[in-house]
Amino acid sequence: MEKPATLWDRSRQAVVAEIVDTALTLFAEQGYESTTMAQVATRAGVSQRSLFRYFGTKEDLVCGDQDALGDLLVSTVAAQPAEVSTWDALKAGFVTIVTASDHEPERLLEISRLIFTNPPLRARYFEKRLKWQRALVPVVEQRMGIEPGELPDPRAMGVIVTVFACVDAASELWVRHGGKADPFELYEQALAAVRG
Amino acid sequence: MEKPATLWDRSRQAVVAEIVDTALTLFAEQGYESTTMAQVATRAGVSQRSLFRYFGTKEDLVCGDQDALGDLLVSTVAAQPAEVSTWDALKAGFVTIVTASDHEPERLLEISRLIFTNPPLRARYFEKRLKWQRALVPVVEQRMGIEPGELPDPRAMGVIVTVFACVDAASELWVRHGGKADPFELYEQALAAVRG
DNA sequence: CGCCAGACTGGCAGTCACTGCCAACCTGTC
DNA sequence: GACAGGTTGGCAGTGACTGCCAGTCTGGCG
């Protein structure tokens, strides 16, 4: 079903990666806002039109294709054994995501800093995460023994949005600490304060 | 300090209100995205240039000036007596905000629906709330007996972002219930599931 | 080899949000 | 009635993004 992996596909992958690379370099050099898509296109050696075909929006140059990670998150949470608490199941999902990210730590910090310091990027990131949250609703409901309804259950919603909010808070603090703090530790502290 | 309230100020207020009114009408008629700022300007009887002077962005037509509400939130939380728990203090802040909103319930629902169904609007709303969260950090830190540092304390951050996340979840569910559910009840359920 | 359908690319013109600039105007004051 | 300060409107421009069309490149087929 998704085995082909043609040579063409791989070359496209390479092109995408190279574009992202030049974009991040430009953003680091002159900032996100003051870098235009035309610049990225020129330096990456593609037409502006094609650039917009690869990445629908400027934000996507940074926020990338989070859909795959979202699927991984959901399936990991769903795959946790029943005796694992909902909180631990969600945590396991996020741990899996972080370790599965194909960026080197250095670059991950740079990307995170970009996202947390540029409102439009942060907004886009937030938006993508909304989709993850929606996808998690049935999984968490089942895990909490709530039978699914037409609309999400407020209890399941509460748990999900809380975990995401704490992950977000920990990430922001991690970035603002310059990557020198342990993000998992920050997350644990935040959640501990919440759960009393 | 802020007593003048000149006639001029009031007429400006009226102009702003009227623009918002026509904008919301247009959004309801043909949707947010497919309504242009030029249309709003024309129907409201101002030049496009002036429209952008009143509202810096298209989103601000809907998200309005949340800064005043943010100040109210912070001061209300800060004004809660010391024996009130942090959770209750934050809740009191939000209750104050909701009741202080000068929109009729019907319009409030309409605005909320706009925000929750249009990604750019939701993103902008989220962004404004980030400022509220930042402003709350010192207040909550003091209330939790944490001495303020250069960066926010993860525990205070956790509590703040959790409350915001649950308020957000409750609001979204309220909107998706067509305004027929009690938002405070939804909030209580969400938070109860979190705090166990 | 020649041919052809399908996918990818590039350029071009257009839309829309948003901004800087400048001239016209309006308001209150001396 | 002139004058200073703030307000408005038009105008031209930037930058993200899209639709359209023509050129190109590829793999299959006779």
Short mmCIF file of C-alpha atoms (C1' of nucleotides) in Angstrom, two decimals:
data_model
loop_
_atom_site.label_atom_id
_atom_site.label_comp_id
_atom_site.label_asym_id
_atom_site.label_seq_id
_atom_site.Cartn_x
_atom_site.Cartn_y
_atom_site.Cartn_z
CA MET A 1 0.00 0.00 0.00
CA GLU A 2 2.76 2.41 0.85
CA LYS A 3 5.79 0.37 0.01
CA PRO A 4 6.89 1.72 -3.38
CA ALA A 5 9.42 4.27 -2.12
CA THR A 6 10.44 4.96 -5.66
CA LEU A 7 13.69 6.63 -6.46
CA TRP A 8 11.62 9.60 -7.42
CA ASP A 9 10.02 9.72 -4.00
CA ARG A 10 13.40 9.71 -2.34
CA SER A 11 14.71 12.48 -4.51
CA ARG A 12 11.65 14.51 -3.67
CA GLN A 13 12.36 13.86 -0.01
CA ALA A 14 15.86 15.16 -0.54
CA VAL A 15 14.59 18.28 -2.25
CA VAL A 16 12.19 18.96 0.57
CA ALA A 17 14.90 18.48 3.17
CA GLU A 18 17.23 20.81 1.31
CA ILE A 19 14.60 23.49 1.05
CA VAL A 20 13.89 23.27 4.76
CA ASP A 21 17.58 23.52 5.37
CA THR A 22 18.09 26.68 3.40
CA ALA A 23 14.94 28.17 4.89
CA LEU A 24 16.11 27.57 8.45
CA THR A 25 19.48 29.05 7.59
CA LEU A 26 17.86 32.16 6.20
CA PHE A 27 15.55 32.44 9.20
CA ALA A 28 18.55 32.19 11.51
CA GLU A 29 20.42 34.82 9.52
CA GLN A 30 17.78 37.49 9.20
CA GLY A 31 14.79 36.35 11.20
CA TYR A 32 11.60 34.64 10.20
CA GLU A 33 9.49 37.66 9.39
CA SER A 34 12.01 39.51 7.30
CA THR A 35 12.74 36.51 5.15
CA THR A 36 10.53 36.31 2.10
CA MET A 37 9.40 33.22 0.31
CA ALA A 38 11.03 34.63 -2.81
CA GLN A 39 14.39 34.58 -1.06
CA VAL A 40 13.94 31.02 0.08
CA ALA A 41 12.94 29.98 -3.42
CA THR A 42 15.88 31.70 -5.05
CA ARG A 43 18.48 30.39 -2.68
CA ALA A 44 17.01 26.89 -2.78
CA GLY A 45 17.07 26.99 -6.55
CA VAL A 46 13.38 26.42 -7.19
CA SER A 47 10.71 28.69 -8.53
CA GLN A 48 8.47 30.47 -6.10
CA ARG A 49 5.54 28.60 -7.58
CA SER A 50 7.09 25.24 -6.88
CA LEU A 51 8.06 26.27 -3.39
CA PHE A 52 4.42 26.88 -2.65
CA ARG A 53 3.62 23.49 -4.08
CA TYR A 54 6.02 21.78 -1.69
CA PHE A 55 4.97 23.85 1.32
CA GLY A 56 1.52 25.28 1.25
CA THR A 57 2.40 28.05 3.66
CA LYS A 58 5.47 29.79 4.97
CA GLU A 59 4.82 28.36 8.39
CA ASP A 60 4.97 24.84 7.04
CA LEU A 61 8.63 25.38 6.27
CA VAL A 62 9.17 25.21 10.01
CA CYS A 63 6.22 23.26 11.35
CA GLY A 64 6.74 20.54 8.80
CA ASP A 65 4.51 17.60 8.41
CA GLN A 66 3.27 16.94 11.90
CA ASP A 67 0.57 14.60 10.73
CA ALA A 68 2.82 11.57 10.85
CA LEU A 69 3.84 12.41 14.42
CA GLY A 70 0.21 12.83 15.38
CA ASP A 71 -0.62 9.37 14.13
CA LEU A 72 2.30 7.99 16.06
CA LEU A 73 1.12 9.73 19.20
CA VAL A 74 -2.39 8.38 18.93
CA SER A 75 -1.35 4.82 18.14
CA THR A 76 1.20 4.79 20.95
CA VAL A 77 -1.37 5.93 23.48
CA ALA A 78 -3.86 3.39 22.19
CA ALA A 79 -1.26 0.64 22.42
CA GLN A 80 -0.53 1.16 26.11
CA PRO A 81 -1.71 -1.75 28.25
CA ALA A 82 -4.96 -1.24 30.11
CA GLU A 83 -3.36 -1.10 33.53
CA VAL A 84 -1.35 1.97 32.60
CA SER A 85 -3.10 5.10 33.79
CA THR A 86 -4.40 7.58 31.27
CA TRP A 87 -1.80 10.09 32.37
CA ASP A 88 1.04 7.66 31.89
CA ALA A 89 -0.33 6.52 28.57
CA LEU A 90 -0.37 10.08 27.27
CA LYS A 91 3.09 10.67 28.63
CA ALA A 92 4.32 7.57 26.87
CA GLY A 93 2.89 8.92 23.65
CA PHE A 94 4.78 12.18 23.94
CA VAL A 95 7.99 10.45 24.92
CA THR A 96 7.71 8.31 21.81
CA ILE A 97 7.17 11.34 19.65
CA VAL A 98 10.15 13.22 21.00
CA THR A 99 12.50 10.31 20.56
CA ALA A 100 11.11 9.54 17.11
CA SER A 101 11.80 13.04 15.82
CA ASP A 102 14.42 12.82 13.15
CA HIS A 103 16.07 16.12 13.99
CA GLU A 104 19.31 16.37 15.88
CA PRO A 105 18.86 17.96 19.31
CA GLU A 106 20.61 21.14 18.21
CA ARG A 107 18.23 21.67 15.33
CA LEU A 108 15.24 20.71 17.42
CA LEU A 109 16.07 23.48 19.84
CA GLU A 110 16.47 25.95 17.01
CA ILE A 111 13.13 25.00 15.52
CA SER A 112 11.47 25.19 18.89
CA ARG A 113 12.92 28.60 19.50
CA LEU A 114 11.60 29.77 16.16
CA ILE A 115 8.15 28.47 16.97
CA PHE A 116 8.02 29.93 20.45
CA THR A 117 9.28 33.34 19.46
CA ASN A 118 7.19 33.93 16.32
CA PRO A 119 3.48 34.31 16.95
CA PRO A 120 2.35 33.10 13.53
CA LEU A 121 4.48 30.00 13.85
CA ARG A 122 3.25 29.31 17.32
CA ALA A 123 -0.29 29.76 16.14
CA ARG A 124 0.18 27.27 13.34
CA TYR A 125 1.81 24.80 15.67
CA PHE A 126 -1.07 25.17 18.07
CA GLU A 127 -3.49 24.54 15.26
CA LYS A 128 -1.82 21.33 14.24
CA ARG A 129 -1.88 20.14 17.82
CA LEU A 130 -5.62 20.71 17.92
CA LYS A 131 -5.95 17.95 15.39
CA TRP A 132 -3.95 15.63 17.59
CA GLN A 133 -6.21 16.43 20.50
CA ARG A 134 -9.31 15.65 18.50
CA ALA A 135 -7.86 12.36 17.35
CA LEU A 136 -7.06 11.42 20.94
CA VAL A 137 -10.57 11.95 22.25
CA PRO A 138 -11.97 8.49 21.43
CA VAL A 139 -8.82 6.75 22.60
CA VAL A 140 -8.82 8.51 25.93
CA GLU A 141 -12.55 8.12 26.38
CA GLN A 142 -12.27 4.41 25.96
CA ARG A 143 -9.33 4.28 28.32
CA MET A 144 -11.28 6.21 30.95
CA GLY A 145 -14.27 3.93 30.56
CA ILE A 146 -16.45 6.61 29.03
CA GLU A 147 -18.69 5.56 26.23
CA PRO A 148 -18.22 7.76 23.20
CA GLY A 149 -20.89 10.28 22.34
CA GLU A 150 -21.47 12.64 19.50
CA LEU A 151 -19.44 15.32 21.22
CA PRO A 152 -16.29 14.79 23.28
CA ASP A 153 -16.78 14.13 26.97
CA PRO A 154 -15.64 17.09 29.09
CA ARG A 155 -13.67 14.82 31.41
CA ALA A 156 -11.68 13.28 28.57
CA MET A 157 -11.24 16.70 27.02
CA GLY A 158 -9.97 18.08 30.30
CA VAL A 159 -7.32 15.41 30.69
CA ILE A 160 -6.16 15.73 27.11
CA VAL A 161 -5.92 19.50 27.00
CA THR A 162 -4.19 19.54 30.36
CA VAL A 163 -1.48 17.19 29.21
CA PHE A 164 -0.98 19.19 26.04
CA ALA A 165 -0.89 22.44 27.98
CA CYS A 166 1.74 21.10 30.37
CA VAL A 167 3.81 19.72 27.53
CA ASP A 168 3.60 23.09 25.90
CA ALA A 169 4.57 24.89 29.09
CA ALA A 170 7.51 22.56 29.63
CA SER A 171 8.63 23.06 26.04
CA GLU A 172 8.49 26.80 26.33
CA LEU A 173 10.45 26.78 29.54
CA TRP A 174 12.95 24.41 27.99
CA VAL A 175 13.46 26.83 25.11
CA ARG A 176 13.71 29.81 27.40
CA HIS A 177 16.29 27.95 29.46
CA GLY A 178 18.29 27.67 26.25
CA GLY A 179 17.80 23.91 26.17
CA LYS A 180 19.79 23.53 29.38
CA ALA A 181 16.92 22.21 31.49
CA ASP A 182 15.46 18.72 31.31
CA PRO A 183 12.12 19.04 29.53
CA PHE A 184 10.73 15.85 31.05
CA GLU A 185 11.58 17.09 34.50
CA LEU A 186 9.85 20.40 33.76
CA TYR A 187 6.81 18.52 32.56
CA GLU A 188 6.70 16.40 35.69
CA GLN A 189 6.92 19.46 37.90
CA ALA A 190 4.14 21.21 36.04
CA LEU A 191 1.84 18.22 36.12
CA ALA A 192 2.63 17.45 39.75
CA ALA A 193 1.54 20.95 40.72
CA VAL A 194 -1.68 20.37 38.87
CA ARG A 195 -2.53 16.93 40.18
CA GLY A 196 -1.63 17.89 43.73
CA MET B 1 -6.31 59.53 34.87
CA GLU B 2 -8.98 57.98 32.72
CA LYS B 3 -11.91 60.17 33.55
CA PRO B 4 -12.17 62.52 30.55
CA ALA B 5 -14.49 60.39 28.42
CA THR B 6 -14.84 63.23 26.01
CA LEU B 7 -17.70 63.38 23.64
CA TRP B 8 -15.18 62.61 20.98
CA ASP B 9 -14.14 59.44 22.74
CA ARG B 10 -17.70 58.28 22.97
CA SER B 11 -18.37 58.93 19.32
CA ARG B 12 -15.30 56.96 18.45
CA GLN B 13 -16.61 54.14 20.61
CA ALA B 14 -19.83 54.27 18.67
CA VAL B 15 -18.02 54.13 15.35
CA VAL B 16 -16.01 51.13 16.49
CA ALA B 17 -19.12 49.36 17.68
CA GLU B 18 -20.89 50.01 14.44
CA ILE B 19 -18.00 48.70 12.39
CA VAL B 20 -17.90 45.54 14.47
CA ASP B 21 -21.59 45.19 13.96
CA THR B 22 -21.48 45.40 10.20
CA ALA B 23 -18.47 43.11 10.13
CA LEU B 24 -20.22 40.42 12.17
CA THR B 25 -23.25 40.71 9.95
CA LEU B 26 -21.15 40.23 6.86
CA PHE B 27 -19.31 37.32 8.41
CA ALA B 28 -22.61 35.69 9.25
CA GLU B 29 -23.89 36.27 5.74
CA GLN B 30 -21.00 35.00 3.69
CA GLY B 31 -18.49 33.57 6.11
CA TYR B 32 -15.35 35.02 7.61
CA GLU B 33 -12.86 34.04 4.97
CA SER B 34 -14.82 35.14 1.96
CA THR B 35 -15.51 38.56 3.41
CA THR B 36 -12.89 41.13 2.47
CA MET B 37 -11.82 44.11 4.46
CA ALA B 38 -12.81 46.27 1.51
CA GLN B 39 -16.39 45.03 1.84
CA VAL B 40 -16.46 45.78 5.54
CA ALA B 41 -15.05 49.24 4.95
CA THR B 42 -17.51 50.06 2.21
CA ARG B 43 -20.58 48.87 4.05
CA ALA B 44 -19.46 50.56 7.25
CA GLY B 45 -18.91 53.81 5.37
CA VAL B 46 -15.25 54.32 6.16
CA SER B 47 -12.20 54.13 4.00
CA GLN B 48 -10.19 50.96 3.96
CA ARG B 49 -7.28 52.90 5.34
CA SER B 50 -9.24 54.08 8.36
CA LEU B 51 -10.63 50.63 8.95
CA PHE B 52 -7.09 49.38 9.37
CA ARG B 53 -6.42 52.21 11.75
CA TYR B 54 -9.31 51.18 13.98
CA PHE B 55 -8.55 47.46 13.76
CA GLY B 56 -4.98 46.54 13.05
CA THR B 57 -5.95 43.16 11.65
CA LYS B 58 -9.00 41.42 10.27
CA GLU B 59 -9.03 39.11 13.26
CA ASP B 60 -9.31 42.04 15.62
CA LEU B 61 -12.74 42.74 14.21
CA VAL B 62 -13.84 39.64 16.06
CA CYS B 63 -11.34 39.21 18.86
CA GLY B 64 -11.73 42.81 19.89
CA ASP B 65 -9.71 44.46 22.55
CA GLN B 66 -9.02 41.70 24.99
CA ASP B 67 -6.39 43.68 26.80
CA ALA B 68 -8.88 45.29 29.13
CA LEU B 69 -10.34 41.90 30.00
CA GLY B 70 -6.87 40.55 30.65
CA ASP B 71 -6.18 43.32 33.12
CA LEU B 72 -9.47 42.60 34.82
CA LEU B 73 -8.62 38.92 35.05
CA VAL B 74 -5.24 39.56 36.60
CA SER B 75 -6.47 42.11 39.09
CA THR B 76 -9.38 39.93 40.13
CA VAL B 77 -7.13 36.97 40.77
CA ALA B 78 -4.71 39.15 42.69
CA ALA B 79 -7.55 40.57 44.77
CA GLN B 80 -8.78 37.20 46.04
CA PRO B 81 -8.18 36.73 49.78
CA ALA B 82 -5.22 34.60 50.72
CA GLU B 83 -7.32 31.72 52.05
CA VAL B 84 -8.88 31.17 48.64
CA SER B 85 -7.07 28.40 46.79
CA THR B 86 -5.17 29.19 43.62
CA TRP B 87 -7.70 27.19 41.63
CA ASP B 88 -10.63 29.08 43.04
CA ALA B 89 -8.88 32.39 42.59
CA LEU B 90 -8.33 31.71 38.92
CA LYS B 91 -11.89 30.53 38.53
CA ALA B 92 -13.12 33.71 40.16
CA GLY B 93 -11.10 35.66 37.65
CA PHE B 94 -12.72 33.95 34.72
CA VAL B 95 -16.18 34.25 36.18
CA THR B 96 -15.63 37.97 36.55
CA ILE B 97 -14.50 38.25 32.96
CA VAL B 98 -17.46 36.40 31.56
CA THR B 99 -19.98 38.42 33.49
CA ALA B 100 -18.15 41.65 32.66
CA SER B 101 -18.34 41.05 28.93
CA ASP B 102 -20.57 43.69 27.42
CA HIS B 103 -22.02 41.42 24.75
CA GLU B 104 -25.47 39.95 24.94
CA PRO B 105 -25.41 36.15 25.32
CA GLU B 106 -26.67 35.65 21.80
CA ARG B 107 -23.85 37.65 20.28
CA LEU B 108 -21.31 36.10 22.59
CA LEU B 109 -22.23 32.69 21.27
CA GLU B 110 -22.00 33.89 17.70
CA ILE B 111 -18.57 35.38 18.29
CA SER B 112 -17.41 32.25 20.05
CA ARG B 113 -18.63 30.12 17.20
CA LEU B 114 -16.72 32.30 14.75
CA ILE B 115 -13.57 31.95 16.79
CA PHE B 116 -13.84 28.21 17.26
CA THR B 117 -14.60 27.46 13.63
CA ASN B 118 -12.03 29.69 11.93
CA PRO B 119 -8.42 28.64 12.48
CA PRO B 120 -6.91 32.10 12.01
CA LEU B 121 -9.35 33.56 14.51
CA ARG B 122 -8.71 30.83 16.99
CA ALA B 123 -5.00 31.30 16.57
CA ARG B 124 -5.28 35.01 17.26
CA TYR B 125 -7.45 34.37 20.28
CA PHE B 126 -4.92 31.89 21.58
CA GLU B 127 -2.17 34.40 21.09
CA LYS B 128 -3.97 37.05 23.11
CA ARG B 129 -4.53 34.58 25.90
CA LEU B 130 -0.83 33.88 26.02
CA LYS B 131 -0.35 37.44 27.18
CA TRP B 132 -2.86 36.89 29.95
CA GLN B 133 -1.02 33.79 31.04
CA ARG B 134 2.28 35.65 31.19
CA ALA B 135 0.72 38.41 33.23
CA LEU B 136 -0.67 35.88 35.68
CA VAL B 137 2.63 34.19 36.38
CA PRO B 138 3.83 36.52 39.17
CA VAL B 139 0.40 36.67 40.76
CA VAL B 140 0.06 32.90 40.90
CA GLU B 141 3.63 32.40 41.98
CA GLN B 142 3.09 34.68 44.94
CA ARG B 143 -0.17 32.95 45.78
CA MET B 144 1.53 29.56 45.69
CA GLY B 145 4.35 30.78 47.90
CA ILE B 146 6.95 30.55 45.18
CA GLU B 147 9.50 33.30 45.04
CA PRO B 148 9.66 34.83 41.60
CA GLY B 149 12.65 34.07 39.41
CA GLU B 150 13.85 35.27 36.08
CA LEU B 151 11.82 32.60 34.32
CA PRO B 152 8.37 31.36 35.31
CA ASP B 153 8.24 28.49 37.76
CA PRO B 154 7.06 25.27 36.09
CA ARG B 155 4.56 24.61 38.87
CA ALA B 156 2.90 27.98 38.52
CA MET B 157 2.98 27.64 34.75
CA GLY B 158 1.36 24.22 34.99
CA VAL B 159 -1.52 25.47 37.07
CA ILE B 160 -2.11 28.48 34.86
CA VAL B 161 -2.00 26.69 31.54
CA THR B 162 -4.21 23.93 32.89
CA VAL B 163 -6.91 26.34 33.94
CA PHE B 164 -6.75 28.09 30.59
CA ALA B 165 -6.84 24.79 28.75
CA CYS B 166 -9.91 23.64 30.67
CA VAL B 167 -11.64 26.97 30.14
CA ASP B 168 -10.89 26.63 26.49
CA ALA B 169 -12.17 23.07 26.35
CA ALA B 170 -15.35 24.05 28.16
CA SER B 171 -15.88 26.97 25.82
CA GLU B 172 -15.43 24.81 22.77
CA LEU B 173 -17.86 22.23 24.06
CA TRP B 174 -20.30 24.99 24.96
CA VAL B 175 -20.17 26.27 21.41
CA ARG B 176 -20.49 22.82 19.92
CA HIS B 177 -23.50 22.22 22.14
CA GLY B 178 -25.02 25.29 20.50
CA GLY B 179 -24.86 27.22 23.75
CA LYS B 180 -27.32 24.81 25.37
CA ALA B 181 -24.92 23.46 27.97
CA ASP B 182 -23.78 25.23 31.10
CA PRO B 183 -20.19 26.30 30.46
CA PHE B 184 -19.32 26.49 34.14
CA GLU B 185 -20.57 22.97 34.65
CA LEU B 186 -18.46 21.79 31.70
CA TYR B 187 -15.45 23.52 33.20
CA GLU B 188 -16.02 21.89 36.57
CA GLN B 189 -16.28 18.47 35.00
CA ALA B 190 -13.11 18.94 33.00
CA LEU B 191 -11.13 20.18 35.95
CA ALA B 192 -12.52 17.52 38.26
CA ALA B 193 -11.29 14.83 35.90
CA VAL B 194 -7.88 16.44 35.98
CA ARG B 195 -7.53 16.97 39.69
CA GLY B 196 -8.89 13.54 40.47
"C1'" DC C 1 12.70 5.12 -32.55
"C1'" DG C 2 8.67 7.96 -32.50
"C1'" DC C 3 4.64 9.04 -29.95
"C1'" DC C 4 1.71 10.02 -26.20
"C1'" DA C 5 -0.53 10.55 -21.60
"C1'" DG C 6 0.46 12.06 -17.05
"C1'" DA C 7 3.10 14.37 -13.65
"C1'" DC C 8 6.18 18.27 -12.44
"C1'" DT C 9 7.85 22.82 -13.14
"C1'" DG C 10 8.10 27.79 -14.16
"C1'" DG C 11 6.27 32.17 -15.17
"C1'" DC C 12 2.54 35.47 -15.08
"C1'" DA C 13 -1.12 37.85 -13.54
"C1'" DG C 14 -4.31 38.49 -9.95
"C1'" DT C 15 -6.36 38.64 -4.94
"C1'" DC C 16 -6.11 40.04 -0.34
"C1'" DA C 17 -4.25 41.64 4.08
"C1'" DC C 18 -1.61 45.22 5.53
"C1'" DT C 19 1.69 49.56 5.54
"C1'" DG C 20 3.99 54.14 4.57
"C1'" DC C 21 3.34 58.43 2.67
"C1'" DC C 22 1.14 62.63 1.66
"C1'" DA C 23 -2.49 65.84 1.00
"C1'" DA C 24 -6.97 67.38 2.71
"C1'" DC C 25 -9.75 68.26 6.62
"C1'" DC C 26 -11.69 69.12 10.98
"C1'" DT C 27 -11.48 70.88 15.84
"C1'" DG C 28 -10.46 73.62 19.40
"C1'" DT C 29 -7.47 77.78 20.80
"C1'" DC C 30 -5.55 82.14 20.92
"C1'" DG D 1 -9.16 84.46 11.26
"C1'" DA D 2 -4.76 82.06 11.54
"C1'" DC D 3 -2.52 78.00 13.69
"C1'" DA D 4 -1.22 73.41 15.74
"C1'" DG D 5 -2.58 68.59 16.36
"C1'" DG D 6 -4.98 64.93 15.41
"C1'" DT D 7 -8.01 62.40 11.84
"C1'" DT D 8 -9.16 60.88 7.38
"C1'" DG D 9 -8.81 59.25 2.59
"C1'" DG D 10 -6.43 57.90 -1.47
"C1'" DC D 11 -2.48 55.82 -3.53
"C1'" DA D 12 1.14 53.01 -4.33
"C1'" DG D 13 3.69 49.27 -2.68
"C1'" DT D 14 4.99 44.63 -0.24
"C1'" DG D 15 4.38 39.91 0.67
"C1'" DA D 16 1.82 35.57 1.06
"C1'" DC D 17 -0.73 32.80 -1.73
"C1'" DT D 18 -3.61 30.95 -6.01
"C1'" DG D 19 -5.27 29.89 -10.81
"C1'" DC D 20 -3.97 29.41 -15.34
"C1'" DC D 21 -1.24 28.07 -19.10
"C1'" DA D 22 2.72 26.66 -21.50
"C1'" DG D 23 6.96 24.01 -21.52
"C1'" DT D 24 9.44 19.81 -19.98
"C1'" DC D 25 10.46 15.43 -18.44
"C1'" DT D 26 9.20 10.59 -17.77
"C1'" DG D 27 7.65 5.94 -18.66
"C1'" DG D 28 5.00 2.95 -21.53
"C1'" DC D 29 3.41 1.34 -26.16
"C1'" DG D 30 3.37 0.39 -30.93
#
